[in-house]
Amino acid sequence: MLPFLRKKAQTLLGIDISSTAVKLLELSKSGGRYKVESYGVEPLPANAVVEKNISDVEGVGDAIARLVSRARPGVKTAAVAVSGSAVITKLIEMDADLDEDALELQLKSEADQYIPYPMDEVRMDFQVVGPVENNDERVEVLVAASRTENVEMRTDALEIGGLQPKAVDVEAYAMERAFQLIQAGLPNSDELETVAVFDIGATMT
């Protein structure tokens, strides 16, 4: 199962599949600074992606192949994201003494409480967020699930484009983590109490 939320230690290309184009970003880190190693944008065929759903996997994959050929990134492993509208997320409480395997087993056994689809039709993952306030014996766990076809359409497009899919994220969470990197470099970032993040796309904001 490709993970939704797990953090990866190895270098990954970021691939963004929007309604009109595919974008690629490769970063490297030196000390506390990030450097853009490769970047590119490739337009998609008309109606290849409709309302954030891929309708032409071959067309998207071919666009990724052209983009990779032009950008020449140093790695071929990639991360991609599904839109929030295609993902069900729940924040639930669980026992703090459960290890990762026990958490996964319990979540699968209780999945029908959180996910309105049969388990064989979805990809599910989870991330422990932290302890429950005023209760050290419980932790908050973020559960994310998406229909298998939403995940596989994206991973298939990456493979057609010559890339190896390693992670499938949720767009909103990927944006949030990216902003955390930006915020760390801002002056007086510790004083920022409330921050709004806008995603301005070709068809929706």
XYZ file of N, CA and C in Angstrom:
615
model
N 0.846 -1.196 0.000
C 0.000 0.000 0.000
C 0.878 1.241 0.000
N 0.674 2.107 -0.967
C 1.418 3.361 -0.981
C 0.930 4.255 0.143
N 1.859 4.808 0.929
C 1.427 5.608 2.074
C 0.871 6.960 1.652
N -0.100 7.436 2.410
C -0.612 8.791 2.217
C 0.243 9.800 2.966
N 0.523 9.491 4.238
C 0.973 10.538 5.144
C 2.369 10.352 5.709
N 2.963 9.195 5.519
C 4.245 8.931 6.161
C 5.335 9.813 5.566
N 6.239 10.278 6.418
C 7.344 11.097 5.945
C 8.444 10.182 5.394
N 9.028 10.557 4.274
C 10.026 9.742 3.623
C 11.405 10.368 3.772
N 12.397 9.528 4.079
C 13.748 10.028 4.280
C 14.456 10.256 2.939
N 14.152 9.419 1.930
C 14.872 9.533 0.678
C 14.364 10.721 -0.124
N 15.194 11.137 -1.083
C 14.824 12.256 -1.934
C 13.712 11.836 -2.885
N 12.704 12.678 -2.992
C 11.589 12.424 -3.891
C 11.359 13.639 -4.776
N 10.955 13.385 -5.992
C 10.457 14.455 -6.837
C 9.035 14.784 -6.420
N 8.682 16.046 -6.418
C 7.303 16.437 -6.218
C 6.634 16.608 -7.566
N 5.555 15.865 -7.801
C 4.810 15.970 -9.056
C 3.405 16.461 -8.737
N 3.022 17.582 -9.345
C 1.691 18.149 -9.149
C 0.910 17.990 -10.451
N -0.182 17.257 -10.384
C -1.050 17.063 -11.554
C -2.273 17.946 -11.370
N -2.331 19.040 -12.132
C -3.460 19.962 -12.013
C -4.409 19.749 -13.190
N -5.365 20.628 -13.342
C -6.354 20.459 -14.407
C -5.809 20.828 -15.785
N -4.721 21.590 -15.840
C -4.209 22.039 -17.130
C -2.748 21.695 -17.382
N -2.013 21.289 -16.346
C -0.573 21.067 -16.521
C -0.043 20.109 -15.468
N 1.145 19.594 -15.738
C 1.905 18.808 -14.766
C 3.134 19.615 -14.382
N 3.407 19.682 -13.085
C 4.561 20.429 -12.597
C 5.494 19.493 -11.852
N 6.797 19.739 -11.981
C 7.825 18.928 -11.335
C 8.731 19.834 -10.514
N 9.090 19.380 -9.312
C 10.026 20.128 -8.475
C 10.955 19.155 -7.772
N 12.264 19.426 -7.876
C 13.281 18.645 -7.175
C 14.069 19.592 -6.280
N 14.092 19.314 -4.981
C 14.811 20.141 -4.022
C 15.958 19.354 -3.409
N 17.020 20.062 -3.043
C 18.074 19.492 -2.217
C 18.230 20.392 -1.000
N 18.787 19.847 0.068
C 18.935 20.608 1.298
C 20.392 20.635 1.719
N 20.875 21.813 2.045
C 22.229 21.985 2.559
C 22.139 22.837 3.808
N 22.445 22.237 4.964
C 22.251 22.955 6.219
C 20.774 23.210 6.415
N 20.401 24.457 6.612
C 18.997 24.798 6.791
C 18.373 25.400 5.551
N 19.083 25.344 4.421
C 18.588 25.988 3.204
C 18.247 24.957 2.140
N 17.236 25.286 1.331
C 16.820 24.412 0.242
C 17.226 25.024 -1.099
N 17.575 24.152 -2.029
C 17.974 24.594 -3.359
C 17.148 23.860 -4.400
N 16.662 24.582 -5.403
C 15.918 23.968 -6.496
C 16.915 23.337 -7.464
N 16.860 22.009 -7.589
C 17.750 21.290 -8.495
C 17.156 21.185 -9.895
N 15.854 20.974 -9.970
C 15.189 20.941 -11.273
C 13.732 21.317 -11.094
N 13.164 21.887 -12.146
C 11.790 22.365 -12.089
C 11.253 22.418 -13.506
N 9.980 22.168 -13.669
C 9.406 22.286 -14.998
C 7.899 22.212 -14.975
N 7.282 22.697 -16.046
C 5.829 22.655 -16.227
C 5.556 22.157 -17.638
N 4.612 21.223 -17.756
C 4.234 20.688 -19.064
C 2.722 20.730 -19.191
N 2.177 21.376 -20.233
C 0.722 21.421 -20.393
C 0.134 20.044 -20.658
N -1.091 19.875 -20.216
C -1.808 18.615 -20.415
C -2.732 18.718 -21.627
N -3.052 17.577 -22.248
C -4.077 17.596 -23.305
C -5.415 18.058 -22.727
N -6.237 18.618 -23.563
C -7.553 19.084 -23.124
C -8.341 17.937 -22.504
N -8.950 18.224 -21.350
C -9.815 17.272 -20.635
C -9.092 16.015 -20.143
N -7.757 16.065 -20.034
C -7.024 14.925 -19.470
C -7.321 14.791 -17.982
N -7.568 15.939 -17.340
C -7.968 15.969 -15.930
C -9.233 16.813 -15.835
N -10.297 16.223 -15.321
C -11.576 16.918 -15.213
C -11.994 16.920 -13.748
N -12.170 18.124 -13.194
C -12.563 18.284 -11.792
C -11.646 17.470 -10.866
N -10.348 17.587 -11.138
C -9.280 16.964 -10.342
C -9.229 15.445 -10.451
N -10.021 14.877 -11.363
C -9.967 13.440 -11.613
C -9.312 13.185 -12.969
N -8.348 12.258 -12.998
C -7.667 11.938 -14.256
C -8.605 11.129 -15.140
N -8.833 11.610 -16.355
C -9.684 10.895 -17.308
C -8.872 10.311 -18.458
N -7.619 10.751 -18.607
C -6.741 10.267 -19.672
C -5.377 9.958 -19.065
N -5.226 8.731 -18.562
C -3.984 8.354 -17.884
C -2.800 8.401 -18.842
N -2.992 7.909 -20.065
C -1.915 7.911 -21.052
C -1.469 9.335 -21.375
N -2.453 10.242 -21.541
C -2.112 11.630 -21.844
C -1.327 12.289 -20.729
N -1.734 12.032 -19.469
C -1.016 12.592 -18.329
C 0.375 11.968 -18.228
N 0.454 10.634 -18.413
C 1.749 9.954 -18.359
C 2.710 10.452 -19.429
N 2.208 10.671 -20.642
C 3.058 11.185 -21.718
C 3.559 12.591 -21.397
N 2.699 13.412 -20.786
C 3.112 14.763 -20.394
C 4.212 14.693 -19.332
N 4.078 13.765 -18.387
C 5.113 13.593 -17.360
C 6.423 13.153 -18.007
N 6.344 12.237 -18.986
C 7.554 11.775 -19.680
C 8.259 12.935 -20.377
N 7.499 13.800 -21.045
C 8.106 14.953 -21.712
C 8.750 15.887 -20.691
N 8.062 16.066 -19.567
C 8.566 16.954 -18.518
C 9.858 16.407 -17.919
N 9.885 15.112 -17.632
C 11.085 14.487 -17.059
C 12.247 14.577 -18.044
N 11.967 14.360 -19.324
C 13.007 14.434 -20.345
C 13.617 15.827 -20.420
N 12.784 16.841 -20.241
C 13.269 18.212 -20.343
C 13.948 18.684 -19.044
N 13.360 18.342 -17.893
C 13.893 18.828 -16.614
C 15.124 18.037 -16.169
N 15.236 16.786 -16.580
C 16.367 15.912 -16.241
C 16.657 15.894 -14.734
N 15.696 15.488 -13.925
C 15.933 15.444 -12.481
C 16.957 14.369 -12.133
N 17.558 14.528 -10.933
C 18.592 13.602 -10.494
C 18.052 12.322 -9.905
N 16.764 12.268 -9.615
C 16.142 11.056 -9.067
C 14.887 10.747 -9.866
N 14.452 9.498 -9.789
C 13.263 9.072 -10.524
C 12.145 8.615 -9.580
N 12.375 8.685 -8.274
C 11.312 8.357 -7.322
C 10.489 9.615 -7.076
N 9.171 9.457 -6.957
C 8.314 10.642 -6.938
C 7.180 10.518 -5.940
N 6.720 11.684 -5.510
C 5.529 11.800 -4.672
C 4.484 12.582 -5.454
N 3.228 12.174 -5.281
C 2.120 12.845 -5.950
C 1.005 12.982 -4.925
N -0.001 13.796 -5.220
C -1.071 14.012 -4.243
C -2.436 13.888 -4.893
N -3.407 13.500 -4.082
C -4.806 13.501 -4.506
C -5.484 14.719 -3.889
N -6.535 15.188 -4.535
C -7.223 16.373 -4.029
C -8.009 16.031 -2.771
N -8.232 17.036 -1.945
C -8.958 16.826 -0.701
C -10.368 16.326 -0.918
N -10.983 16.697 -2.049
C -12.357 16.260 -2.317
C -12.440 14.761 -2.587
N -11.278 14.140 -2.894
C -11.253 12.701 -3.171
C -10.800 11.893 -1.963
N -10.646 12.559 -0.825
C -10.106 11.901 0.363
C -11.064 12.085 1.537
N -11.243 11.014 2.290
C -11.981 11.073 3.549
C -10.954 11.109 4.671
N -11.044 12.100 5.545
C -10.125 12.172 6.679
C -10.914 12.222 7.972
N -10.402 11.544 8.974
C -11.004 11.532 10.305
C -9.896 11.648 11.340
N -10.152 12.426 12.374
C -9.238 12.520 13.508
C -9.881 11.756 14.659
N -9.238 10.666 15.048
C -9.827 9.808 16.076
C -8.854 9.618 17.234
N -9.358 9.165 18.350
C -8.528 8.890 19.521
C -8.310 7.390 19.656
N -7.054 7.026 20.016
C -6.720 5.625 20.221
C -5.774 5.503 21.412
N -5.583 4.268 21.897
C -4.699 4.044 23.040
C -3.255 4.385 22.676
N -2.581 5.088 23.579
C -1.223 5.549 23.316
C -0.202 4.419 23.323
N -0.516 3.296 23.975
C 0.475 2.221 24.091
C 0.478 1.266 22.891
N -0.344 1.526 21.874
C -0.367 0.679 20.684
C 0.790 1.045 19.754
N 1.512 0.022 19.264
C 2.549 0.313 18.273
C 1.900 0.468 16.897
N 2.735 0.767 15.885
C 2.189 1.074 14.560
C 1.404 -0.099 13.976
N 1.920 -1.326 14.148
C 1.228 -2.499 13.603
C -0.122 -2.704 14.287
N -0.142 -2.525 15.621
C -1.395 -2.694 16.365
C -2.399 -1.607 15.990
N -1.911 -0.375 15.787
C -2.797 0.708 15.349
C -3.437 0.368 14.005
N -2.609 -0.112 13.067
C -3.117 -0.436 11.734
C -4.153 -1.552 11.797
N -3.874 -2.571 12.605
C -4.799 -3.697 12.734
C -6.142 -3.246 13.307
N -6.088 -2.398 14.340
C -7.319 -1.928 14.957
C -8.092 -1.024 14.008
N -7.375 -0.151 13.282
C -8.046 0.740 12.342
C -8.752 -0.045 11.239
N -8.101 -1.092 10.744
C -8.721 -1.903 9.686
C -9.967 -2.609 10.198
N -9.909 -3.059 11.454
C -11.061 -3.777 12.010
C -12.240 -2.842 12.286
N -11.935 -1.540 12.473
C -12.986 -0.568 12.780
C -13.250 0.381 11.615
N -12.672 0.081 10.450
C -12.706 1.023 9.329
C -14.111 1.392 8.892
N -15.060 0.446 9.023
C -16.415 0.748 8.559
C -17.086 1.847 9.376
N -16.515 2.184 10.544
C -17.045 3.297 11.342
C -16.655 4.645 10.750
N -15.537 4.663 10.010
C -14.996 5.931 9.517
C -15.092 6.081 8.004
N -15.149 4.955 7.271
C -15.059 5.008 5.816
C -16.296 4.359 5.199
N -17.041 5.099 4.381
C -18.304 4.562 3.836
C -18.122 3.707 2.587
N -16.960 3.088 2.426
C -16.692 2.211 1.289
C -16.111 0.899 1.793
N -16.279 -0.186 1.059
C -15.616 -1.447 1.431
C -14.103 -1.268 1.427
N -13.406 -1.933 2.343
C -11.966 -1.759 2.463
C -11.216 -2.178 1.208
N -11.773 -3.124 0.436
C -11.071 -3.556 -0.769
C -11.212 -2.545 -1.909
N -11.938 -1.446 -1.665
C -12.092 -0.412 -2.687
C -11.342 0.870 -2.339
N -10.605 0.879 -1.223
C -9.925 2.102 -0.797
C -8.475 1.832 -0.448
N -7.684 2.896 -0.482
C -6.339 2.907 0.089
C -6.426 3.765 1.338
N -5.940 3.228 2.445
C -6.042 3.927 3.729
C -4.671 4.039 4.371
N -4.439 5.147 5.065
C -3.221 5.303 5.843
C -3.535 6.141 7.064
N -2.582 6.238 7.974
C -2.809 6.985 9.207
C -1.513 7.602 9.692
N -1.637 8.609 10.529
C -0.483 9.277 11.136
C -0.856 9.672 12.552
N -0.014 9.299 13.518
C -0.235 9.726 14.898
C 0.112 11.205 14.987
N -0.865 12.007 15.413
C -0.683 13.462 15.468
C -0.018 13.869 16.778
N -0.452 13.267 17.884
C 0.122 13.606 19.184
C -0.816 13.202 20.299
N -0.405 13.437 21.536
C -1.234 13.027 22.678
C -2.516 13.848 22.768
N -3.548 13.224 23.300
C -4.800 13.921 23.561
C -4.588 14.858 24.740
N -5.109 16.058 24.625
C -4.930 17.051 25.687
C -5.514 16.534 27.000
N -4.706 16.634 28.046
C -5.095 16.229 29.414
C -5.345 14.725 29.560
N -4.797 13.924 28.600
C -4.949 12.474 28.721
C -3.766 11.792 28.023
N -2.717 11.496 28.780
C -1.504 10.913 28.211
C -1.686 9.468 27.763
N -2.791 8.850 28.144
C -3.012 7.452 27.764
C -3.667 7.311 26.399
N -4.024 8.443 25.764
C -4.666 8.427 24.448
C -3.905 9.328 23.485
N -3.939 8.968 22.208
C -3.320 9.798 21.174
C -4.348 10.102 20.088
N -4.139 11.227 19.414
C -4.961 11.567 18.255
C -4.318 10.974 17.006
N -5.126 10.308 16.206
C -4.637 9.665 14.990
C -5.423 10.206 13.798
N -4.703 10.689 12.794
C -5.333 11.172 11.568
C -5.427 10.011 10.581
N -6.642 9.691 10.173
C -6.884 8.604 9.216
C -7.281 9.221 7.880
N -6.647 8.770 6.808
C -6.978 9.258 5.468
C -7.261 8.076 4.565
N -8.309 8.172 3.767
C -8.668 7.099 2.842
C -9.164 7.694 1.539
N -8.812 7.040 0.437
C -9.263 7.472 -0.880
C -9.588 6.238 -1.708
N -10.524 6.396 -2.648
C -10.850 5.273 -3.519
C -9.591 4.801 -4.250
N -9.427 3.505 -4.368
C -8.229 2.932 -4.982
C -7.978 3.512 -6.369
N -9.041 3.726 -7.135
C -8.861 4.237 -8.498
C -8.234 5.627 -8.500
N -8.544 6.470 -7.485
C -7.940 7.797 -7.415
C -6.437 7.715 -7.223
N -6.003 6.763 -6.414
C -4.576 6.582 -6.149
C -3.891 5.948 -7.351
N -4.496 4.879 -7.891
C -3.837 4.136 -8.963
C -3.745 4.934 -10.258
N -4.728 5.791 -10.545
C -4.645 6.632 -11.736
C -3.394 7.504 -11.700
N -3.085 8.027 -10.526
C -1.908 8.884 -10.386
C -0.610 8.087 -10.436
N -0.586 6.960 -9.742
C 0.645 6.156 -9.771
C 0.867 5.567 -11.159
N -0.190 5.190 -11.857
C -0.045 4.681 -13.227
C 0.527 5.768 -14.148
N 0.049 7.001 -13.979
C 0.549 8.107 -14.809
C 2.035 8.347 -14.548
N 2.449 8.265 -13.279
C 3.870 8.424 -12.965
C 4.694 7.341 -13.643
N 4.223 6.094 -13.581
C 4.976 4.985 -14.168
C 5.058 5.114 -15.691
N 3.965 5.548 -16.317
C 4.001 5.789 -17.765
C 5.035 6.861 -18.087
N 5.163 7.841 -17.183
C 6.117 8.930 -17.374
C 7.545 8.578 -17.014
N 7.782 7.313 -16.617
C 9.148 6.890 -16.321
C 9.588 7.122 -14.897
N 8.643 7.374 -13.997
C 8.964 7.622 -12.598
C 8.474 6.470 -11.734
N 9.071 6.365 -10.545
C 8.689 5.326 -9.593
C 7.903 5.969 -8.454
N 6.609 5.712 -8.339
C 5.822 6.325 -7.265
C 6.206 5.760 -5.907
N 6.463 6.644 -4.951
C 6.847 6.224 -3.605
C 5.882 6.715 -2.537
N 5.160 7.787 -2.796
C 4.228 8.311 -1.796
C 3.067 8.994 -2.488
N 1.887 8.794 -1.925
C 0.687 9.512 -2.373
C 0.192 10.316 -1.184
N 0.172 11.624 -1.325
C -0.190 12.509 -0.232
C -1.574 13.103 -0.488
N -1.998 13.959 0.402
C -3.223 14.735 0.246
C -2.789 16.178 -0.024
N -3.347 16.798 -1.056
C -2.876 18.117 -1.487
C -2.789 19.122 -0.342
N -3.845 19.199 0.461
C -3.873 20.207 1.526
C -2.763 19.981 2.548
N -2.479 18.713 2.875
C -1.427 18.428 3.852
C -0.048 18.715 3.264
N 0.128 18.427 1.983
C 1.395 18.729 1.331
C 1.642 20.235 1.321
N 0.590 21.011 1.034
C 0.722 22.472 1.060
C 1.069 22.970 2.456
N 0.432 22.373 3.458
C 0.682 22.806 4.836
C 2.137 22.565 5.221
N 2.671 21.387 4.881
C 4.061 21.094 5.225
C 5.013 21.984 4.447
N 4.682 22.271 3.178
C 5.524 23.168 2.392
C 5.563 24.555 3.024
N 4.405 25.011 3.499
C 4.389 26.329 4.142
C 5.208 26.333 5.421
N 5.223 25.228 6.148
C 6.027 25.175 7.373
C 7.497 25.404 7.058
N 7.965 24.891 5.905
C 9.352 25.132 5.501
C 9.575 26.610 5.171
N 8.586 27.198 4.494
C 8.699 28.622 4.148
C 8.653 29.474 5.415
N 7.726 29.150 6.303
C 7.543 29.939 7.520
C 8.800 29.960 8.372
N 9.530 28.834 8.393
C 10.734 28.752 9.226
C 11.773 29.791 8.801
N 11.731 30.208 7.537
C 12.698 31.189 7.056
C 12.217 32.626 7.104
N 10.994 32.845 7.583
C 10.454 34.200 7.635
C 10.913 34.921 8.900
N 11.153 36.240 8.825
C 11.489 36.988 10.033
C 10.305 37.007 11.003
N 10.623 36.868 12.279
C 9.599 36.886 13.338
C 8.532 35.814 13.127
N 8.925 34.656 12.557
C 7.942 33.612 12.262
C 7.281 33.075 13.525
N 7.980 33.157 14.662
C 7.410 32.656 15.911
C 6.229 33.500 16.377
N 6.118 34.736 15.865
C 5.059 35.632 16.301
C 3.781 35.475 15.464
N 3.846 34.665 14.393
C 2.673 34.485 13.543
C 1.682 33.569 14.243
N 0.506 34.082 14.549
C -0.495 33.294 15.257
C -1.474 32.625 14.291
N -1.892 33.367 13.277
C -2.848 32.837 12.308
C -2.326 33.081 10.904
N -2.332 32.056 10.083
C -1.821 32.167 8.715
C -2.857 31.592 7.762
N -3.131 32.287 6.692
C -4.015 31.774 5.634
C -3.166 31.357 4.447
N -3.461 30.189 3.881
C -2.756 29.696 2.707
C -3.755 29.580 1.562
N -3.455 30.229 0.428
C -4.333 30.193 -0.734
C -3.708 29.354 -1.835
N -4.477 28.460 -2.422
C -4.064 27.669 -3.570
C -4.827 28.200 -4.775
N -4.150 28.929 -5.645
C -4.797 29.568 -6.781
C -4.496 28.738 -8.030
N -5.483 28.015 -8.513
C -5.297 27.155 -9.672
C -5.927 27.725 -10.921
N -5.893 26.940 -12.005
C -6.415 27.409 -13.297
C -7.938 27.445 -13.314
N -8.579 26.574 -12.530
C -10.037 26.493 -12.592
C -10.696 26.778 -11.254
N -9.960 26.762 -10.161
C -10.554 27.047 -8.861
C -9.495 27.555 -7.896
N -9.951 28.293 -6.883
C -9.068 28.818 -5.852
C -9.559 28.309 -4.502
